[in-house]
Amino acid sequence: MTENTKLIHGRTGPWEIVMGLEIHAQVASKAKLFSGAAVGFGAGPNEQVSLVDAGFPGMLPVLNKFCVEQAVRTGLGLNAQINRRSQFDRKNYFYPDLPTGYQISQLYHPIVGEGVVEVEAEDGAFFNVGIERLHLEQDAGKLIHDLSPTESYVDLNRAGTALMEIVSRPDIRSPEEAVAYVKKIRTILIYLGTCDGDMEKGNLRADVNVSVCREGQYAKYKATGDFSHLGTRCEIKNVNSFRFISQAINYEARRQIEILEDGGKVIQETRLYDPTAGETRSMRSKEEAMDYRYFPDPDLLPLEIEQAWIDEIKANLPELPDAKRRRLMADYGLSQYDAVVLISEQAKADYFEAAAKGRDAKLVANWVTNELSARLAANDLDFDQSPVPAAHVAQLVELIETNVISSKIAKEVFDHVWNGEGSPAEVVEKHGLKQVTDTGAIEKAVDEIIAANPDKAAAVAEKPQAIGWFVGQVMKATGGKANPAAVNDILKAKLGL
Amino acid sequence: MSDLTKLTLKAALDGLKARDFSSEEITRAFVANIDAANPRLNAYVVQTTDKALEMARASDARLAKGEGGPLEGAPLGIKDLFCTDGVQTTAGSNMLRGFVPPYESTVTSNLWADGAVMLGKLNMDEFAMGSSNETSAFGPVVNPWKSSASNADLTPGGSSGGSASAVAGDLCLAATASDTGGSIRQPAAFTGTVGMKPTYGRASRFGMVAFASSLDQAGPIAKTVEDAAILLRSMCSFDPKDSTSLDVEAPDWTQSLGKGAKGLRIGIPKEYVVDGMPAEQMDLWEKGKAWLRDAGAEIVDISLPHTRYALPAYYIIAPAEASSNLARYDGMRFGHRADKASSLTDLYETSRAEGFGKEVQRRLTIGAYVLSAGFYDAYYVRALKVRRRIAMDFDAVWDKVDAILTPSTPSAAFAIGDKQVDPLQMYLNDIFTVTANLAGLPGISVPAGLDKGGLPLGLQVIGKALDEATVFQVADVLEQSAGFTARPEKWW
């Protein structure tokens, strides 16, 4: 990505955007962070609430070890420092979706410290985003305002669910980079199995901190670590789709630039993105910011983790996207582009590998990323739900490789296979789609066509590209099954080209 | 038959086991006492007579078969801080008036599993914040003891004042209590009873209405050291539902009794002398030393240099935790909710202003203040450092001494209303007891003498973490040597 694409040109000159993201990822876990109550989507209101979640007198939190394991796994996946000693703190504020009056979080000593994530930009270049920390915290419940004109209802199903908050350094420089970063984190989490990444259900959402500065100021910040080179930031809360992230940043950056170019000052505040209006709106300013009175939760002891446990989790990590990308390129000779497309989903990469063994990997990659991907998407299916098993794609490619069918016929074969008519070999047999490589049969067809069209045959001598018409006729005559290379060779010989 | 309600827990358990009397009989005797006394002493906020009789009959059935747990058939009183399934639990607050938990605290579950009978719920300072039981929304508890100098009603101390009065007034065999800064030991000292706060983490806090989580600890108030040892063992257990619970066995502490003090080294901290402490309290401390020396102990002068910072640190840490722990009382899901409110914020403010009493509001305000931005380091963090120093003070003397002897309180019981004007005067009641909470150590108050008005005075023994055994051993020597047999004269 060139520097220019990161600049926004205002009336008074170019500006740079600087962003840091806080990603809230719901921990994939059957139970909540401290209560043992079930976690799940689609339960009736307040059906997944324990007395601990509802903040009843005398109820105490007990840490869910599996959630800790998931956080450690995620930290390792982000190449981050795992803190063997961390501590839970209370963030105090009153709201009806927060039954205890405090959220248990980790302000002072998070479970995961600094890390780094390598992100592919749209143009195929890579950039690094520093991870400042990852901490565990409880989610709040949900308020429902639209059931009654006069009352609001509280659903505590989500209250106490474990979240990982992943805080990045201000290393993100454009809306595209922000989206690419969130996609990358999402992919890593899904590979790790620590978050399902479902943004529609709110299981992954981001707070975006946006500031703008004059061209060159970011470089000064990078060189010195001095934040005063950067502009005042605004935090856009809870953006829950890639599209909205991009839109919100674009709007917010323009808004800040306009303020600055009009001689004003950006106020540090929390803002909300309204996708309908396409704008961000002030939620509360720094002056109105609540005093959360953080202090260590006295109901919970400091969390101490054995190195051996961390090592065990590390030893059992799955292959992560970056390693897989490098391996696919090295082992299968794939282009970076193909590798990046394949690793975007673990199941897609697995499917590819299952189909590519001993076959032309590039050809397999094309079938997987184009034809099959499109069919699955059109039918709202994932790769692990594909009606066409990987062995069938492998066989299809084998049939192409061995000249049994042409690439063109292969599409037709694939249609039949998709429709459940059997393996590619069976389909070819059943529908008689085998390619004609018998030169005698092709010569016969060529001779007949030349004989029937002497004027066209004569014209080819002057206009060699007109041979295409003859190819088409031969293919038609052979039902598309003639080997195109053989047809070409014979035509050229017979037409004296 | 002699008055069953005057029996010690130990004697009652023996009598029940021997079938000298039934659980139903002794339960009925206590119910009669409570019915007669409660209008004056106000020790119980809820009587569970039907439940008590039902439990007693079930105990009798077990006893008849030669079965039964360590507390089988023993009628006990339960501080209203412990949540009891199906029985109103208020922690002495209007905020929780009418609140009936659908769950049982671990401590009380343990008691019922051991065969105990519940007589009812005992009055207490609101949310355990107080040293005189005057902050209770149900009115003050009255001490069964009266001074010879005046007929004024005295406080039983607090916050476990209901527990202390009920035990002293023969309204139960023994009672559960809780101690955050002295709330077991000070009322025990004021009522001539024995009060034991075990090591932090011995008894589960699950189902105990929280005041200050890092300090709260359940323990018994009983008539004798032996009774306290018996009841404490049943109360304690490792509880996976409390992350601060200790995974240790509760031994039979009655085995520590009757062993004398031979070979024990008893520390006397010079910092536990305060201005204005009555001469008889100082004399009693001297007597305590002499008794222990006579029983074979070596008396060692020690210094716990940070003692004078303990009370200020306590009155930062406890309110800070309380300000957060009590945030759940917001009028949303249970407890008091204001009838009229113009907005969400107004609903919070009005519900809490109406539901909480003045002392609770004072401490919540202090707590919110010391945790707020800009003050957190100056108050809360510094208080935690003091707390650490106090723990280190104790750690430093444990290679020289096996237990520490101090007075339990600076004075005997005072009259209701006497210290309401100045909260700081009230807070000074905790001066000898808060250190054990801050350091998480076991401490016991044993009645050891009377002041010039004939009111009981207590001596406190503090021990090493998890060394309740030595604390009981020393307390037993004091109890035996003091020969404290005085009982309040019945006036109610």
PDB file of C-alpha atoms in Angstrom, chain A residues 51-63 89-90 92-102 108 156 291-301, chain B residues 83 96 99 102-103 200 205-209 213-214 240-244 320-321 323-325 327-330 332-334 344 348 352 368 371-373 376 380:
ATOM      1  CA  LEU A  51     -28.247 -16.235  40.812  1.00  0.00           C
ATOM      2  CA  VAL A  52     -24.628 -15.121  40.410  1.00  0.00           C
ATOM      3  CA  ASP A  53     -25.430 -13.434  37.084  1.00  0.00           C
ATOM      4  CA  ALA A  54     -28.460 -11.743  38.623  1.00  0.00           C
ATOM      5  CA  GLY A  55     -26.310 -10.371  41.457  1.00  0.00           C
ATOM      6  CA  PHE A  56     -28.247 -11.918  44.331  1.00  0.00           C
ATOM      7  CA  PRO A  57     -26.989 -11.271  47.871  1.00  0.00           C
ATOM      8  CA  GLY A  58     -24.189 -13.575  48.943  1.00  0.00           C
ATOM      9  CA  MET A  59     -23.483 -14.885  45.454  1.00  0.00           C
ATOM     10  CA  LEU A  60     -19.823 -15.176  44.512  1.00  0.00           C
ATOM     11  CA  PRO A  61     -17.943 -15.463  41.217  1.00  0.00           C
ATOM     12  CA  VAL A  62     -15.954 -18.604  40.442  1.00  0.00           C
ATOM     13  CA  LEU A  63     -13.624 -18.380  37.469  1.00  0.00           C
ATOM     14  CA  ASP A  89     -10.794  -5.772  38.763  1.00  0.00           C
ATOM     15  CA  ARG A  90     -14.230  -4.346  39.249  1.00  0.00           C
ATOM     16  CA  ASN A  92     -18.246   0.106  38.912  1.00  0.00           C
ATOM     17  CA  TYR A  93     -21.256   1.756  37.337  1.00  0.00           C
ATOM     18  CA  PHE A  94     -25.021   1.577  37.585  1.00  0.00           C
ATOM     19  CA  TYR A  95     -27.094   0.316  34.693  1.00  0.00           C
ATOM     20  CA  PRO A  96     -30.041  -2.071  34.620  1.00  0.00           C
ATOM     21  CA  ASP A  97     -28.184  -4.531  32.374  1.00  0.00           C
ATOM     22  CA  LEU A  98     -25.428  -4.813  34.987  1.00  0.00           C
ATOM     23  CA  PRO A  99     -26.986  -6.609  37.980  1.00  0.00           C
ATOM     24  CA  THR A 100     -24.061  -6.444  40.412  1.00  0.00           C
ATOM     25  CA  GLY A 101     -23.362  -2.784  39.706  1.00  0.00           C
ATOM     26  CA  TYR A 102     -19.890  -3.682  38.510  1.00  0.00           C
ATOM     27  CA  TYR A 108      -4.352  -3.355  35.952  1.00  0.00           C
ATOM     28  CA  LEU A 156     -29.734 -11.133  31.462  1.00  0.00           C
ATOM     29  CA  ASP A 291     -15.539   7.415  37.086  1.00  0.00           C
ATOM     30  CA  TYR A 292     -15.503   3.643  37.141  1.00  0.00           C
ATOM     31  CA  ARG A 293     -13.705   3.381  40.498  1.00  0.00           C
ATOM     32  CA  TYR A 294     -11.730   0.343  39.358  1.00  0.00           C
ATOM     33  CA  PHE A 295     -10.246  -1.779  42.140  1.00  0.00           C
ATOM     34  CA  PRO A 296      -9.136  -5.407  42.450  1.00  0.00           C
ATOM     35  CA  ASP A 297     -12.104  -7.739  42.924  1.00  0.00           C
ATOM     36  CA  PRO A 298     -11.808  -8.994  46.497  1.00  0.00           C
ATOM     37  CA  ASP A 299     -13.956 -12.035  45.715  1.00  0.00           C
ATOM     38  CA  LEU A 300     -11.302 -13.406  43.372  1.00  0.00           C
ATOM     39  CA  LEU A 301      -7.707 -14.305  44.061  1.00  0.00           C
TER      40      LEU A 301
ATOM     41  CA  CYS B  83     -29.080 -16.413  53.478  1.00  0.00           C
ATOM     42  CA  LEU B  96     -33.887  -6.257  51.938  1.00  0.00           C
ATOM     43  CA  PHE B  99     -36.386 -10.621  50.745  1.00  0.00           C
ATOM     44  CA  PRO B 102     -34.302 -19.271  47.271  1.00  0.00           C
ATOM     45  CA  TYR B 103     -30.919 -20.584  48.419  1.00  0.00           C
ATOM     46  CA  TYR B 200      -9.938 -15.857  56.560  1.00  0.00           C
ATOM     47  CA  ARG B 205     -18.714 -16.681  52.307  1.00  0.00           C
ATOM     48  CA  PHE B 206     -21.164 -18.175  49.808  1.00  0.00           C
ATOM     49  CA  GLY B 207     -24.634 -17.039  50.750  1.00  0.00           C
ATOM     50  CA  MET B 208     -23.420 -14.516  53.305  1.00  0.00           C
ATOM     51  CA  VAL B 209     -24.614 -11.014  52.478  1.00  0.00           C
ATOM     52  CA  SER B 213     -15.302  -9.384  50.887  1.00  0.00           C
ATOM     53  CA  SER B 214     -11.615  -9.470  51.788  1.00  0.00           C
ATOM     54  CA  PRO B 240     -15.651 -24.398  45.544  1.00  0.00           C
ATOM     55  CA  LYS B 241     -18.379 -21.749  45.313  1.00  0.00           C
ATOM     56  CA  ASP B 242     -16.154 -19.277  47.215  1.00  0.00           C
ATOM     57  CA  SER B 243     -12.888 -18.586  45.385  1.00  0.00           C
ATOM     58  CA  THR B 244     -11.264 -17.395  48.613  1.00  0.00           C
ATOM     59  CA  ALA B 320     -14.344   0.762  49.456  1.00  0.00           C
ATOM     60  CA  GLU B 321     -15.326  -2.879  49.063  1.00  0.00           C
ATOM     61  CA  SER B 323     -19.418   0.635  48.067  1.00  0.00           C
ATOM     62  CA  SER B 324     -19.037  -1.902  45.274  1.00  0.00           C
ATOM     63  CA  ASN B 325     -20.613  -4.907  47.028  1.00  0.00           C
ATOM     64  CA  ALA B 327     -24.171  -1.582  44.314  1.00  0.00           C
ATOM     65  CA  ARG B 328     -26.407  -4.568  43.535  1.00  0.00           C
ATOM     66  CA  TYR B 329     -29.101  -3.107  45.773  1.00  0.00           C
ATOM     67  CA  ASP B 330     -30.475  -0.916  43.025  1.00  0.00           C
ATOM     68  CA  MET B 332     -34.187  -3.510  39.999  1.00  0.00           C
ATOM     69  CA  ARG B 333     -34.445  -7.215  40.745  1.00  0.00           C
ATOM     70  CA  PHE B 334     -35.119  -7.576  44.467  1.00  0.00           C
ATOM     71  CA  LEU B 344     -33.571   5.869  35.904  1.00  0.00           C
ATOM     72  CA  TYR B 348     -31.531   4.451  41.746  1.00  0.00           C
ATOM     73  CA  ARG B 352     -31.049   3.606  47.743  1.00  0.00           C
ATOM     74  CA  ALA B 368     -16.897   5.657  46.583  1.00  0.00           C
ATOM     75  CA  LEU B 371     -11.881   4.672  45.013  1.00  0.00           C
ATOM     76  CA  SER B 372     -12.560   7.678  42.820  1.00  0.00           C
ATOM     77  CA  ALA B 373     -10.178   8.990  40.202  1.00  0.00           C
ATOM     78  CA  TYR B 376      -7.469   5.953  44.580  1.00  0.00           C
ATOM     79  CA  TYR B 380      -7.074   2.877  48.670  1.00  0.00           C
TER      80      TYR B 380
END
